[in-house]
């Protein structure tokens, strides 16, 4: 793999450790935000590999997956994970959404979200091996 790819994947691994620690401390909103970052950076790794260019400074997971050439290969379950993660990156930053989002984040839901994030990260890594 390219050094640029390894750069992004190393960041993913660090963020995965952080997400697990946040879940353990019941910092659920922050954990969700970090899960978004994990997948965002993983898609940026696909862009670095497939285009050999610096990924765009955007946060839209669907657009990043498209630019990385993997969007059409995502399953319905993986697309639903993107749908779950998107509001945690954008809307969680603004007070009018934060309370509403926090009310939906139970420990069980966040455990599942972290598992789904980790599964999607593994899938993206396999795509990078091809």
mmCIF file with all atom_site columns, C-alpha atoms in Angstrom:
data_model
loop_
_atom_site.group_PDB
_atom_site.id
_atom_site.type_symbol
_atom_site.label_atom_id
_atom_site.label_alt_id
_atom_site.label_comp_id
_atom_site.label_asym_id
_atom_site.label_entity_id
_atom_site.label_seq_id
_atom_site.pdbx_PDB_ins_code
_atom_site.Cartn_x
_atom_site.Cartn_y
_atom_site.Cartn_z
_atom_site.occupancy
_atom_site.B_iso_or_equiv
_atom_site.pdbx_formal_charge
_atom_site.auth_seq_id
_atom_site.auth_comp_id
_atom_site.auth_asym_id
_atom_site.auth_atom_id
_atom_site.pdbx_PDB_model_num
ATOM 1   C CA . UNK A 1 1   ? 0.000   0.000  0.000  1.00 0.00 ? 1   UNK A CA 1
ATOM 2   C CA . UNK A 1 2   ? 1.010   3.609  -0.467 1.00 0.00 ? 2   UNK A CA 1
ATOM 3   C CA . UNK A 1 3   ? 2.379   5.558  2.493  1.00 0.00 ? 3   UNK A CA 1
ATOM 4   C CA . UNK A 1 4   ? -0.601  7.906  2.104  1.00 0.00 ? 4   UNK A CA 1
ATOM 5   C CA . UNK A 1 5   ? -2.943  4.969  2.595  1.00 0.00 ? 5   UNK A CA 1
ATOM 6   C CA . UNK A 1 6   ? -1.077  3.826  5.689  1.00 0.00 ? 6   UNK A CA 1
ATOM 7   C CA . UNK A 1 7   ? -1.281  7.369  7.062  1.00 0.00 ? 7   UNK A CA 1
ATOM 8   C CA . UNK A 1 8   ? -5.091  7.339  6.909  1.00 0.00 ? 8   UNK A CA 1
ATOM 9   C CA . UNK A 1 9   ? -5.387  3.779  8.220  1.00 0.00 ? 9   UNK A CA 1
ATOM 10  C CA . UNK A 1 10  ? -3.107  4.548  11.170 1.00 0.00 ? 10  UNK A CA 1
ATOM 11  C CA . UNK A 1 11  ? -5.422  7.418  12.067 1.00 0.00 ? 11  UNK A CA 1
ATOM 12  C CA . UNK A 1 12  ? -8.377  5.022  11.863 1.00 0.00 ? 12  UNK A CA 1
ATOM 13  C CA . UNK A 1 13  ? -6.741  2.636  14.312 1.00 0.00 ? 13  UNK A CA 1
ATOM 14  C CA . UNK A 1 14  ? -6.018  5.442  16.779 1.00 0.00 ? 14  UNK A CA 1
ATOM 15  C CA . UNK A 1 15  ? -9.606  6.654  16.488 1.00 0.00 ? 15  UNK A CA 1
ATOM 16  C CA . UNK A 1 16  ? -10.929 3.127  17.022 1.00 0.00 ? 16  UNK A CA 1
ATOM 17  C CA . UNK A 1 17  ? -9.074  2.949  20.342 1.00 0.00 ? 17  UNK A CA 1
ATOM 18  C CA . UNK A 1 18  ? -10.521 6.357  21.251 1.00 0.00 ? 18  UNK A CA 1
ATOM 19  C CA . UNK A 1 19  ? -14.077 5.313  20.316 1.00 0.00 ? 19  UNK A CA 1
ATOM 20  C CA . UNK A 1 20  ? -13.823 2.223  22.525 1.00 0.00 ? 20  UNK A CA 1
ATOM 21  C CA . UNK A 1 21  ? -12.546 4.310  25.439 1.00 0.00 ? 21  UNK A CA 1
ATOM 22  C CA . UNK A 1 22  ? -15.357 6.827  24.980 1.00 0.00 ? 22  UNK A CA 1
ATOM 23  C CA . UNK A 1 23  ? -17.951 4.050  24.972 1.00 0.00 ? 23  UNK A CA 1
ATOM 24  C CA . UNK A 1 24  ? -16.458 2.637  28.155 1.00 0.00 ? 24  UNK A CA 1
ATOM 25  C CA . UNK A 1 25  ? -16.768 6.080  29.791 1.00 0.00 ? 25  UNK A CA 1
ATOM 26  C CA . UNK A 1 26  ? -20.351 6.465  28.473 1.00 0.00 ? 26  UNK A CA 1
ATOM 27  C CA . UNK A 1 27  ? -19.388 9.489  26.349 1.00 0.00 ? 27  UNK A CA 1
ATOM 28  C CA . UNK A 1 28  ? -21.812 8.370  23.669 1.00 0.00 ? 28  UNK A CA 1
ATOM 29  C CA . UNK A 1 29  ? -22.136 11.501 21.555 1.00 0.00 ? 29  UNK A CA 1
ATOM 30  C CA . UNK A 1 30  ? -18.383 11.819 21.269 1.00 0.00 ? 30  UNK A CA 1
ATOM 31  C CA . UNK A 1 31  ? -18.060 8.106  20.548 1.00 0.00 ? 31  UNK A CA 1
ATOM 32  C CA . UNK A 1 32  ? -20.476 8.459  17.642 1.00 0.00 ? 32  UNK A CA 1
ATOM 33  C CA . UNK A 1 33  ? -18.544 11.415 16.295 1.00 0.00 ? 33  UNK A CA 1
ATOM 34  C CA . UNK A 1 34  ? -15.303 9.430  16.420 1.00 0.00 ? 34  UNK A CA 1
ATOM 35  C CA . UNK A 1 35  ? -16.979 6.499  14.643 1.00 0.00 ? 35  UNK A CA 1
ATOM 36  C CA . UNK A 1 36  ? -17.805 8.914  11.845 1.00 0.00 ? 36  UNK A CA 1
ATOM 37  C CA . UNK A 1 37  ? -14.167 10.008 11.765 1.00 0.00 ? 37  UNK A CA 1
ATOM 38  C CA . UNK A 1 38  ? -13.009 6.395  11.493 1.00 0.00 ? 38  UNK A CA 1
ATOM 39  C CA . UNK A 1 39  ? -15.060 5.752  8.370  1.00 0.00 ? 39  UNK A CA 1
ATOM 40  C CA . UNK A 1 40  ? -14.299 9.178  6.919  1.00 0.00 ? 40  UNK A CA 1
ATOM 41  C CA . UNK A 1 41  ? -10.566 8.504  7.203  1.00 0.00 ? 41  UNK A CA 1
ATOM 42  C CA . UNK A 1 42  ? -10.937 4.971  5.842  1.00 0.00 ? 42  UNK A CA 1
ATOM 43  C CA . UNK A 1 43  ? -12.687 6.338  2.748  1.00 0.00 ? 43  UNK A CA 1
ATOM 44  C CA . UNK A 1 44  ? -9.934  8.928  2.425  1.00 0.00 ? 44  UNK A CA 1
ATOM 45  C CA . UNK A 1 45  ? -7.495  6.002  2.345  1.00 0.00 ? 45  UNK A CA 1
ATOM 46  C CA . UNK A 1 46  ? -9.419  4.588  -0.639 1.00 0.00 ? 46  UNK A CA 1
ATOM 47  C CA . UNK A 1 47  ? -9.169  7.950  -2.374 1.00 0.00 ? 47  UNK A CA 1
ATOM 48  C CA . UNK A 1 48  ? -5.427  8.129  -1.696 1.00 0.00 ? 48  UNK A CA 1
ATOM 49  C CA . UNK A 1 49  ? -4.955  4.637  -3.123 1.00 0.00 ? 49  UNK A CA 1
ATOM 50  C CA . UNK A 1 50  ? -7.264  4.877  -6.125 1.00 0.00 ? 50  UNK A CA 1
ATOM 51  C CA . UNK A 1 51  ? -6.434  8.411  -7.236 1.00 0.00 ? 51  UNK A CA 1
ATOM 52  C CA . UNK A 1 52  ? -2.956  8.915  -5.750 1.00 0.00 ? 52  UNK A CA 1
ATOM 53  C CA . UNK A 1 53  ? -4.163  12.380 -4.764 1.00 0.00 ? 53  UNK A CA 1
ATOM 54  C CA . UNK A 1 54  ? -4.788  14.104 -1.468 1.00 0.00 ? 54  UNK A CA 1
ATOM 55  C CA . UNK A 1 55  ? -8.400  13.423 -0.456 1.00 0.00 ? 55  UNK A CA 1
ATOM 56  C CA . UNK A 1 56  ? -10.779 16.375 -0.470 1.00 0.00 ? 56  UNK A CA 1
ATOM 57  C CA . UNK A 1 57  ? -11.383 18.162 2.803  1.00 0.00 ? 57  UNK A CA 1
ATOM 58  C CA . UNK A 1 58  ? -14.989 17.103 3.047  1.00 0.00 ? 58  UNK A CA 1
ATOM 59  C CA . UNK A 1 59  ? -16.841 14.984 5.582  1.00 0.00 ? 59  UNK A CA 1
ATOM 60  C CA . UNK A 1 60  ? -19.743 13.570 3.557  1.00 0.00 ? 60  UNK A CA 1
ATOM 61  C CA . UNK A 1 61  ? -19.302 9.804  3.799  1.00 0.00 ? 61  UNK A CA 1
ATOM 62  C CA . UNK A 1 62  ? -21.283 8.970  0.672  1.00 0.00 ? 62  UNK A CA 1
ATOM 63  C CA . UNK A 1 63  ? -19.308 11.429 -1.429 1.00 0.00 ? 63  UNK A CA 1
ATOM 64  C CA . UNK A 1 64  ? -16.023 10.163 -0.015 1.00 0.00 ? 64  UNK A CA 1
ATOM 65  C CA . UNK A 1 65  ? -17.016 6.568  -0.774 1.00 0.00 ? 65  UNK A CA 1
ATOM 66  C CA . UNK A 1 66  ? -17.892 7.642  -4.310 1.00 0.00 ? 66  UNK A CA 1
ATOM 67  C CA . UNK A 1 67  ? -14.587 9.468  -4.808 1.00 0.00 ? 67  UNK A CA 1
ATOM 68  C CA . UNK A 1 68  ? -12.779 6.406  -3.418 1.00 0.00 ? 68  UNK A CA 1
ATOM 69  C CA . UNK A 1 69  ? -14.510 4.137  -5.919 1.00 0.00 ? 69  UNK A CA 1
ATOM 70  C CA . UNK A 1 70  ? -16.227 1.910  -3.342 1.00 0.00 ? 70  UNK A CA 1
ATOM 71  C CA . UNK A 1 71  ? -19.729 3.387  -3.033 1.00 0.00 ? 71  UNK A CA 1
ATOM 72  C CA . UNK A 1 72  ? -21.308 1.044  -5.574 1.00 0.00 ? 72  UNK A CA 1
ATOM 73  C CA . UNK A 1 73  ? -19.897 -1.958 -3.702 1.00 0.00 ? 73  UNK A CA 1
ATOM 74  C CA . UNK A 1 74  ? -21.421 -1.043 -0.332 1.00 0.00 ? 74  UNK A CA 1
ATOM 75  C CA . UNK A 1 75  ? -24.178 -3.324 0.935  1.00 0.00 ? 75  UNK A CA 1
ATOM 76  C CA . UNK A 1 76  ? -27.526 -2.068 2.205  1.00 0.00 ? 76  UNK A CA 1
ATOM 77  C CA . UNK A 1 77  ? -26.310 -2.659 5.764  1.00 0.00 ? 77  UNK A CA 1
ATOM 78  C CA . UNK A 1 78  ? -23.157 -0.647 5.119  1.00 0.00 ? 78  UNK A CA 1
ATOM 79  C CA . UNK A 1 79  ? -25.193 2.176  3.603  1.00 0.00 ? 79  UNK A CA 1
ATOM 80  C CA . UNK A 1 80  ? -27.394 2.162  6.694  1.00 0.00 ? 80  UNK A CA 1
ATOM 81  C CA . UNK A 1 81  ? -24.260 2.542  8.843  1.00 0.00 ? 81  UNK A CA 1
ATOM 82  C CA . UNK A 1 82  ? -23.355 5.635  6.820  1.00 0.00 ? 82  UNK A CA 1
ATOM 83  C CA . UNK A 1 83  ? -26.867 6.956  7.429  1.00 0.00 ? 83  UNK A CA 1
ATOM 84  C CA . UNK A 1 84  ? -26.433 6.424  11.182 1.00 0.00 ? 84  UNK A CA 1
ATOM 85  C CA . UNK A 1 85  ? -23.018 8.077  11.293 1.00 0.00 ? 85  UNK A CA 1
ATOM 86  C CA . UNK A 1 86  ? -23.769 11.163 9.214  1.00 0.00 ? 86  UNK A CA 1
ATOM 87  C CA . UNK A 1 87  ? -25.878 13.048 11.783 1.00 0.00 ? 87  UNK A CA 1
ATOM 88  C CA . UNK A 1 88  ? -23.299 12.318 14.467 1.00 0.00 ? 88  UNK A CA 1
ATOM 89  C CA . UNK A 1 89  ? -20.707 14.311 12.558 1.00 0.00 ? 89  UNK A CA 1
ATOM 90  C CA . UNK A 1 90  ? -22.771 17.245 11.403 1.00 0.00 ? 90  UNK A CA 1
ATOM 91  C CA . UNK A 1 91  ? -25.854 17.768 13.516 1.00 0.00 ? 91  UNK A CA 1
ATOM 92  C CA . UNK A 1 92  ? -24.241 16.848 16.832 1.00 0.00 ? 92  UNK A CA 1
ATOM 93  C CA . UNK A 1 93  ? -22.237 20.064 16.608 1.00 0.00 ? 93  UNK A CA 1
ATOM 94  C CA . UNK A 1 94  ? -25.255 22.333 16.765 1.00 0.00 ? 94  UNK A CA 1
ATOM 95  C CA . UNK A 1 95  ? -27.319 22.933 19.906 1.00 0.00 ? 95  UNK A CA 1
ATOM 96  C CA . UNK A 1 96  ? -30.698 22.580 18.216 1.00 0.00 ? 96  UNK A CA 1
ATOM 97  C CA . UNK A 1 97  ? -29.837 19.004 17.205 1.00 0.00 ? 97  UNK A CA 1
ATOM 98  C CA . UNK A 1 98  ? -27.497 17.910 19.993 1.00 0.00 ? 98  UNK A CA 1
ATOM 99  C CA . UNK A 1 99  ? -30.159 17.204 22.633 1.00 0.00 ? 99  UNK A CA 1
ATOM 100 C CA . UNK A 1 100 ? -32.322 15.326 20.139 1.00 0.00 ? 100 UNK A CA 1
ATOM 101 C CA . UNK A 1 101 ? -29.427 13.162 18.994 1.00 0.00 ? 101 UNK A CA 1
ATOM 102 C CA . UNK A 1 102 ? -28.212 12.489 22.524 1.00 0.00 ? 102 UNK A CA 1
ATOM 103 C CA . UNK A 1 103 ? -31.674 11.171 23.413 1.00 0.00 ? 103 UNK A CA 1
ATOM 104 C CA . UNK A 1 104 ? -31.314 8.459  20.756 1.00 0.00 ? 104 UNK A CA 1
ATOM 105 C CA . UNK A 1 105 ? -27.880 7.280  21.906 1.00 0.00 ? 105 UNK A CA 1
ATOM 106 C CA . UNK A 1 106 ? -28.291 4.420  24.324 1.00 0.00 ? 106 UNK A CA 1
ATOM 107 C CA . UNK A 1 107 ? -25.341 2.325  25.415 1.00 0.00 ? 107 UNK A CA 1
ATOM 108 C CA . UNK A 1 108 ? -26.697 -0.684 23.498 1.00 0.00 ? 108 UNK A CA 1
ATOM 109 C CA . UNK A 1 109 ? -27.214 1.348  20.325 1.00 0.00 ? 109 UNK A CA 1
ATOM 110 C CA . UNK A 1 110 ? -23.693 2.749  20.570 1.00 0.00 ? 110 UNK A CA 1
ATOM 111 C CA . UNK A 1 111 ? -22.165 -0.691 21.144 1.00 0.00 ? 111 UNK A CA 1
ATOM 112 C CA . UNK A 1 112 ? -23.898 -1.852 17.978 1.00 0.00 ? 112 UNK A CA 1
ATOM 113 C CA . UNK A 1 113 ? -22.791 1.257  16.095 1.00 0.00 ? 113 UNK A CA 1
ATOM 114 C CA . UNK A 1 114 ? -19.191 0.719  17.159 1.00 0.00 ? 114 UNK A CA 1
ATOM 115 C CA . UNK A 1 115 ? -19.361 -2.917 16.030 1.00 0.00 ? 115 UNK A CA 1
ATOM 116 C CA . UNK A 1 116 ? -20.830 -1.863 12.689 1.00 0.00 ? 116 UNK A CA 1
ATOM 117 C CA . UNK A 1 117 ? -18.162 0.814  12.312 1.00 0.00 ? 117 UNK A CA 1
ATOM 118 C CA . UNK A 1 118 ? -15.430 -1.713 13.008 1.00 0.00 ? 118 UNK A CA 1
ATOM 119 C CA . UNK A 1 119 ? -16.965 -4.179 10.507 1.00 0.00 ? 119 UNK A CA 1
ATOM 120 C CA . UNK A 1 120 ? -17.141 -1.467 7.841  1.00 0.00 ? 120 UNK A CA 1
ATOM 121 C CA . UNK A 1 121 ? -13.548 -0.479 8.539  1.00 0.00 ? 121 UNK A CA 1
ATOM 122 C CA . UNK A 1 122 ? -12.461 -4.109 8.054  1.00 0.00 ? 122 UNK A CA 1
ATOM 123 C CA . UNK A 1 123 ? -14.374 -4.253 4.775  1.00 0.00 ? 123 UNK A CA 1
ATOM 124 C CA . UNK A 1 124 ? -12.735 -1.048 3.528  1.00 0.00 ? 124 UNK A CA 1
ATOM 125 C CA . UNK A 1 125 ? -9.307  -2.433 4.435  1.00 0.00 ? 125 UNK A CA 1
ATOM 126 C CA . UNK A 1 126 ? -10.059 -5.539 2.355  1.00 0.00 ? 126 UNK A CA 1
ATOM 127 C CA . UNK A 1 127 ? -11.002 -3.308 -0.575 1.00 0.00 ? 127 UNK A CA 1
ATOM 128 C CA . UNK A 1 128 ? -7.659  -1.579 -0.210 1.00 0.00 ? 128 UNK A CA 1
ATOM 129 C CA . UNK A 1 129 ? -5.839  -4.912 -0.529 1.00 0.00 ? 129 UNK A CA 1
ATOM 130 C CA . UNK A 1 130 ? -7.267  -5.486 -4.014 1.00 0.00 ? 130 UNK A CA 1
#
